Amino acid sequence: MRYKESEEIVKSYKRRLEKNRKIDLFLNLLFGLFIISFVSYLTYYLLSNPDNPLFSFISSFANAIANPPVHKIGFDSDTYKIEELVFQKVNGERKAAGLKELIWNSLLADIAREHSLDMANQSYFSHENLQGETPAQRAQEKGIDILKMQGSVMQVGVAENIGMTPTGNVEGYGYVTSPEDVANASMNGWMNSPGHRANILNSNYNAIGVGVAYDGAGKYYLTQDFE
């Protein structure tokens, strides 16, 4: 008797399951038809009213998804903006320390850009390039006088700071996404490094050139050259 009762319970349970499955199937079908109808109506409405702001927004959004911005290796408006910001921040630090501001030297900037681009292209990070050239040698090749008197001391070469700042979530700083973020993160790193800070706040320097290059894979390479 108990076996028959159990069998009936199982059959009843299966019937309920089948009934619920059919209801779910019907509701899903109904919902799918509603979505299709809604999308069809919305598409028809937007195509019939191309001046509608919603149409412009959706078109722009779709275009952005289909054609994301491509940042190639080298220089662009962002790298030039970072250079400008770094230059301003260097002089801001010097002014806060009671030092004279540095002037922008286009030749030094070109030397710095070439080194940053070389590091970005060749995936290395060093003051000395893969040909073994030092900052002083690279500067001398471009016509920079690398022998200068600092008081009673003869200085040989140029001073150089380099940096590599990735985009995204940077440890010790936070999220880096904009040119302002890159400039801030780079300067933060330099000012917290005694050697780099000493170059930025050296009272004997008069000029600076900043060069920034993008490696096409999320990292910016920065070079500062001082004289």
Short mmCIF file of C-alpha atoms in Angstrom, two decimals:
data_model
loop_
_atom_site.label_atom_id
_atom_site.label_comp_id
_atom_site.label_asym_id
_atom_site.label_seq_id
_atom_site.Cartn_x
_atom_site.Cartn_y
_atom_site.Cartn_z
CA MET A 1 0.00 0.00 0.00
CA ARG A 2 2.79 2.33 0.93
CA TYR A 3 4.58 1.51 -2.35
CA LYS A 4 1.51 2.53 -4.38
CA GLU A 5 1.15 5.75 -2.41
CA SER A 6 4.82 6.58 -3.04
CA GLU A 7 4.39 5.84 -6.72
CA GLU A 8 1.43 8.20 -6.91
CA ILE A 9 3.38 10.93 -5.12
CA VAL A 10 6.23 10.61 -7.64
CA LYS A 11 3.80 10.71 -10.59
CA SER A 12 2.07 13.76 -9.12
CA TYR A 13 5.41 15.48 -8.61
CA LYS A 14 6.43 14.78 -12.20
CA ARG A 15 3.12 16.17 -13.48
CA ARG A 16 3.68 19.38 -11.52
CA LEU A 17 7.20 19.65 -12.86
CA GLU A 18 5.99 19.22 -16.43
CA LYS A 19 3.22 21.77 -15.89
CA ASN A 20 5.67 24.28 -14.41
CA ARG A 21 8.09 23.67 -17.29
CA LYS A 22 5.36 24.46 -19.82
CA ILE A 23 4.37 27.60 -17.92
CA ASP A 24 8.01 28.75 -17.83
CA LEU A 25 8.38 28.05 -21.52
CA PHE A 26 5.23 30.04 -22.30
CA LEU A 27 6.32 32.99 -20.14
CA ASN A 28 9.79 33.01 -21.72
CA LEU A 29 8.25 32.95 -25.18
CA LEU A 30 5.91 35.77 -24.23
CA PHE A 31 8.77 37.84 -22.83
CA GLY A 32 10.88 37.17 -25.94
CA LEU A 33 8.05 38.35 -28.19
CA PHE A 34 7.66 41.49 -26.08
CA ILE A 35 11.40 42.28 -26.34
CA ILE A 36 11.39 41.70 -30.11
CA SER A 37 8.33 43.91 -30.53
CA PHE A 38 9.79 46.64 -28.35
CA VAL A 39 13.15 46.64 -30.13
CA SER A 40 11.41 46.62 -33.53
CA TYR A 41 9.22 49.56 -32.55
CA LEU A 42 12.18 51.47 -31.06
CA THR A 43 14.25 50.85 -34.19
CA TYR A 44 11.41 52.00 -36.44
CA TYR A 45 10.85 55.09 -34.29
CA LEU A 46 14.52 56.06 -34.24
CA LEU A 47 14.98 55.52 -37.97
CA SER A 48 11.88 57.61 -38.59
CA ASN A 49 13.21 60.39 -36.34
CA PRO A 50 16.97 60.68 -37.01
CA ASP A 51 17.09 64.09 -35.31
CA ASN A 52 16.02 62.57 -32.01
CA PRO A 53 18.79 62.99 -29.36
CA LEU A 54 18.36 59.34 -28.36
CA PHE A 55 19.16 58.27 -31.93
CA SER A 56 22.33 60.37 -31.90
CA PHE A 57 23.38 58.92 -28.55
CA ILE A 58 22.83 55.31 -29.62
CA SER A 59 24.61 55.90 -32.94
CA SER A 60 27.59 57.46 -31.19
CA PHE A 61 27.71 54.67 -28.61
CA ALA A 62 27.55 51.97 -31.29
CA ASN A 63 30.27 53.69 -33.29
CA ALA A 64 32.50 53.94 -30.24
CA ILE A 65 32.07 50.23 -29.54
CA ALA A 66 32.72 49.27 -33.16
CA ASN A 67 35.66 51.65 -33.56
CA PRO A 68 37.53 51.99 -30.25
CA PRO A 69 40.33 54.58 -30.14
CA VAL A 70 43.68 53.15 -31.14
CA HIS A 71 46.78 54.48 -29.43
CA LYS A 72 49.84 53.61 -31.47
CA ILE A 73 53.46 53.53 -30.38
CA GLY A 74 54.95 57.00 -30.43
CA PHE A 75 53.62 60.50 -29.89
CA ASP A 76 50.12 61.94 -29.89
CA SER A 77 48.13 64.73 -28.27
CA ASP A 78 48.19 62.88 -24.93
CA THR A 79 51.98 62.53 -24.84
CA TYR A 80 52.44 66.21 -25.66
CA LYS A 81 49.93 67.12 -22.96
CA ILE A 82 51.84 64.99 -20.42
CA GLU A 83 55.08 66.78 -21.37
CA GLU A 84 53.46 70.16 -20.77
CA LEU A 85 52.00 69.06 -17.44
CA VAL A 86 55.30 67.59 -16.22
CA PHE A 87 57.11 70.82 -17.16
CA GLN A 88 54.57 72.86 -15.20
CA LYS A 89 54.79 70.53 -12.20
CA VAL A 90 58.59 70.64 -12.15
CA ASN A 91 58.50 74.43 -12.00
CA GLY A 92 55.76 74.24 -9.39
CA GLU A 93 58.02 72.14 -7.17
CA ARG A 94 60.96 74.48 -7.75
CA LYS A 95 58.88 77.55 -6.98
CA ALA A 96 57.63 75.94 -3.76
CA ALA A 97 61.27 75.30 -2.80
CA GLY A 98 62.24 78.93 -3.48
CA LEU A 99 64.17 78.11 -6.67
CA LYS A 100 64.14 79.79 -10.06
CA GLU A 101 61.92 78.21 -12.68
CA LEU A 102 63.49 76.30 -15.56
CA ILE A 103 63.05 77.37 -19.16
CA TRP A 104 61.88 74.94 -21.84
CA ASN A 105 64.68 73.82 -24.16
CA SER A 106 63.35 72.40 -27.43
CA LEU A 107 66.62 70.61 -28.25
CA LEU A 108 66.65 68.89 -24.87
CA ALA A 109 63.00 67.97 -25.42
CA ASP A 110 63.86 66.35 -28.77
CA ILE A 111 66.67 64.37 -27.13
CA ALA A 112 64.28 63.29 -24.35
CA ARG A 113 61.57 62.29 -26.87
CA GLU A 114 64.01 60.20 -28.88
CA HIS A 115 65.08 58.30 -25.78
CA SER A 116 61.51 57.77 -24.58
CA LEU A 117 60.49 56.53 -28.04
CA ASP A 118 63.49 54.19 -28.18
CA MET A 119 62.58 52.70 -24.79
CA ALA A 120 58.93 52.30 -25.86
CA ASN A 121 59.89 50.66 -29.17
CA GLN A 122 62.60 48.40 -27.78
CA SER A 123 60.87 47.57 -24.45
CA TYR A 124 63.73 48.51 -22.14
CA PHE A 125 64.08 50.98 -19.30
CA SER A 126 67.52 52.48 -18.77
CA HIS A 127 69.48 55.73 -19.05
CA GLU A 128 71.84 53.91 -21.38
CA ASN A 129 70.28 52.87 -24.69
CA LEU A 130 70.79 49.51 -26.41
CA GLN A 131 73.70 50.97 -28.41
CA GLY A 132 75.47 51.76 -25.13
CA GLU A 133 75.01 55.53 -25.41
CA THR A 134 74.75 57.51 -22.18
CA PRO A 135 72.61 60.64 -21.71
CA ALA A 136 75.75 62.78 -22.11
CA GLN A 137 76.70 61.06 -25.38
CA ARG A 138 73.19 61.42 -26.80
CA ALA A 139 73.14 65.10 -25.84
CA GLN A 140 76.59 65.76 -27.28
CA GLU A 141 75.58 64.18 -30.59
CA LYS A 142 72.77 66.74 -30.82
CA GLY A 143 75.07 69.69 -30.14
CA ILE A 144 74.53 70.19 -26.41
CA ASP A 145 77.59 71.51 -24.58
CA ILE A 146 78.11 68.91 -21.87
CA LEU A 147 80.95 70.73 -20.10
CA LYS A 148 79.69 73.40 -17.71
CA MET A 149 81.04 75.15 -14.66
CA GLN A 150 78.96 74.86 -11.51
CA GLY A 151 80.63 77.30 -9.16
CA SER A 152 84.22 76.09 -8.99
CA VAL A 153 83.33 72.59 -10.20
CA MET A 154 83.28 71.45 -13.83
CA GLN A 155 80.14 69.46 -14.61
CA VAL A 156 80.36 66.85 -17.35
CA GLY A 157 77.19 65.63 -19.03
CA VAL A 158 73.50 66.34 -18.52
CA ALA A 159 71.20 65.25 -15.73
CA GLU A 160 68.40 62.88 -16.65
CA ASN A 161 65.31 61.44 -15.00
CA ILE A 162 63.40 58.61 -16.66
CA GLY A 163 60.08 57.06 -15.73
CA MET A 164 57.71 54.38 -16.93
CA THR A 165 54.07 54.84 -15.92
CA PRO A 166 51.44 52.23 -16.80
CA THR A 167 47.77 53.00 -17.16
CA GLY A 168 45.15 51.23 -15.07
CA ASN A 169 45.36 50.58 -11.35
CA VAL A 170 48.89 51.60 -10.36
CA GLU A 171 50.14 50.33 -7.01
CA GLY A 172 50.88 53.14 -4.60
CA TYR A 173 48.97 55.70 -6.66
CA GLY A 174 45.55 54.49 -7.83
CA TYR A 175 43.87 54.57 -11.21
CA VAL A 176 45.81 56.17 -14.07
CA THR A 177 43.67 56.94 -17.12
CA SER A 178 44.26 60.54 -18.26
CA PRO A 179 47.31 62.65 -19.18
CA GLU A 180 46.87 64.43 -15.84
CA ASP A 181 47.02 61.07 -14.03
CA VAL A 182 50.18 60.04 -15.89
CA ALA A 183 51.90 63.36 -15.10
CA ASN A 184 50.84 63.26 -11.44
CA ALA A 185 51.89 59.62 -10.93
CA SER A 186 55.25 60.20 -12.63
CA MET A 187 56.04 63.34 -10.64
CA ASN A 188 54.92 61.62 -7.45
CA GLY A 189 57.41 58.83 -8.11
CA TRP A 190 60.27 61.20 -8.93
CA MET A 191 59.67 63.49 -5.95
CA ASN A 192 59.70 60.48 -3.62
CA SER A 193 63.06 59.32 -4.99
CA PRO A 194 66.06 61.23 -3.56
CA GLY A 195 68.12 61.14 -6.77
CA HIS A 196 65.30 62.21 -9.06
CA ARG A 197 64.15 64.85 -6.60
CA ALA A 198 67.68 66.24 -6.44
CA ASN A 199 67.70 66.75 -10.22
CA ILE A 200 64.32 68.49 -10.18
CA LEU A 201 65.38 70.81 -7.35
CA ASN A 202 68.99 71.41 -8.43
CA SER A 203 69.61 75.17 -8.18
CA ASN A 204 72.37 75.05 -10.83
CA TYR A 205 70.08 74.01 -13.70
CA ASN A 206 68.53 76.57 -16.02
CA ALA A 207 66.68 74.52 -18.63
CA ILE A 208 64.71 71.33 -19.08
CA GLY A 209 63.35 69.22 -21.91
CA VAL A 210 60.64 66.60 -21.37
CA GLY A 211 59.86 63.79 -23.80
CA VAL A 212 57.02 61.28 -23.50
CA ALA A 213 56.23 58.28 -25.73
CA TYR A 214 53.49 55.65 -25.59
CA ASP A 215 54.33 51.98 -26.14
CA GLY A 216 50.95 50.99 -27.62
CA ALA A 217 50.31 48.56 -24.77
CA GLY A 218 49.30 50.74 -21.83
CA LYS A 219 52.63 52.24 -20.72
CA TYR A 220 54.07 55.73 -21.03
CA TYR A 221 57.82 56.27 -21.07
CA LEU A 222 59.03 59.64 -19.79
CA THR A 223 62.42 61.34 -19.97
CA GLN A 224 63.51 64.61 -18.37
CA ASP A 225 66.84 66.14 -19.42
CA PHE A 226 68.32 69.06 -17.46
CA GLU A 227 71.17 71.50 -18.06
#
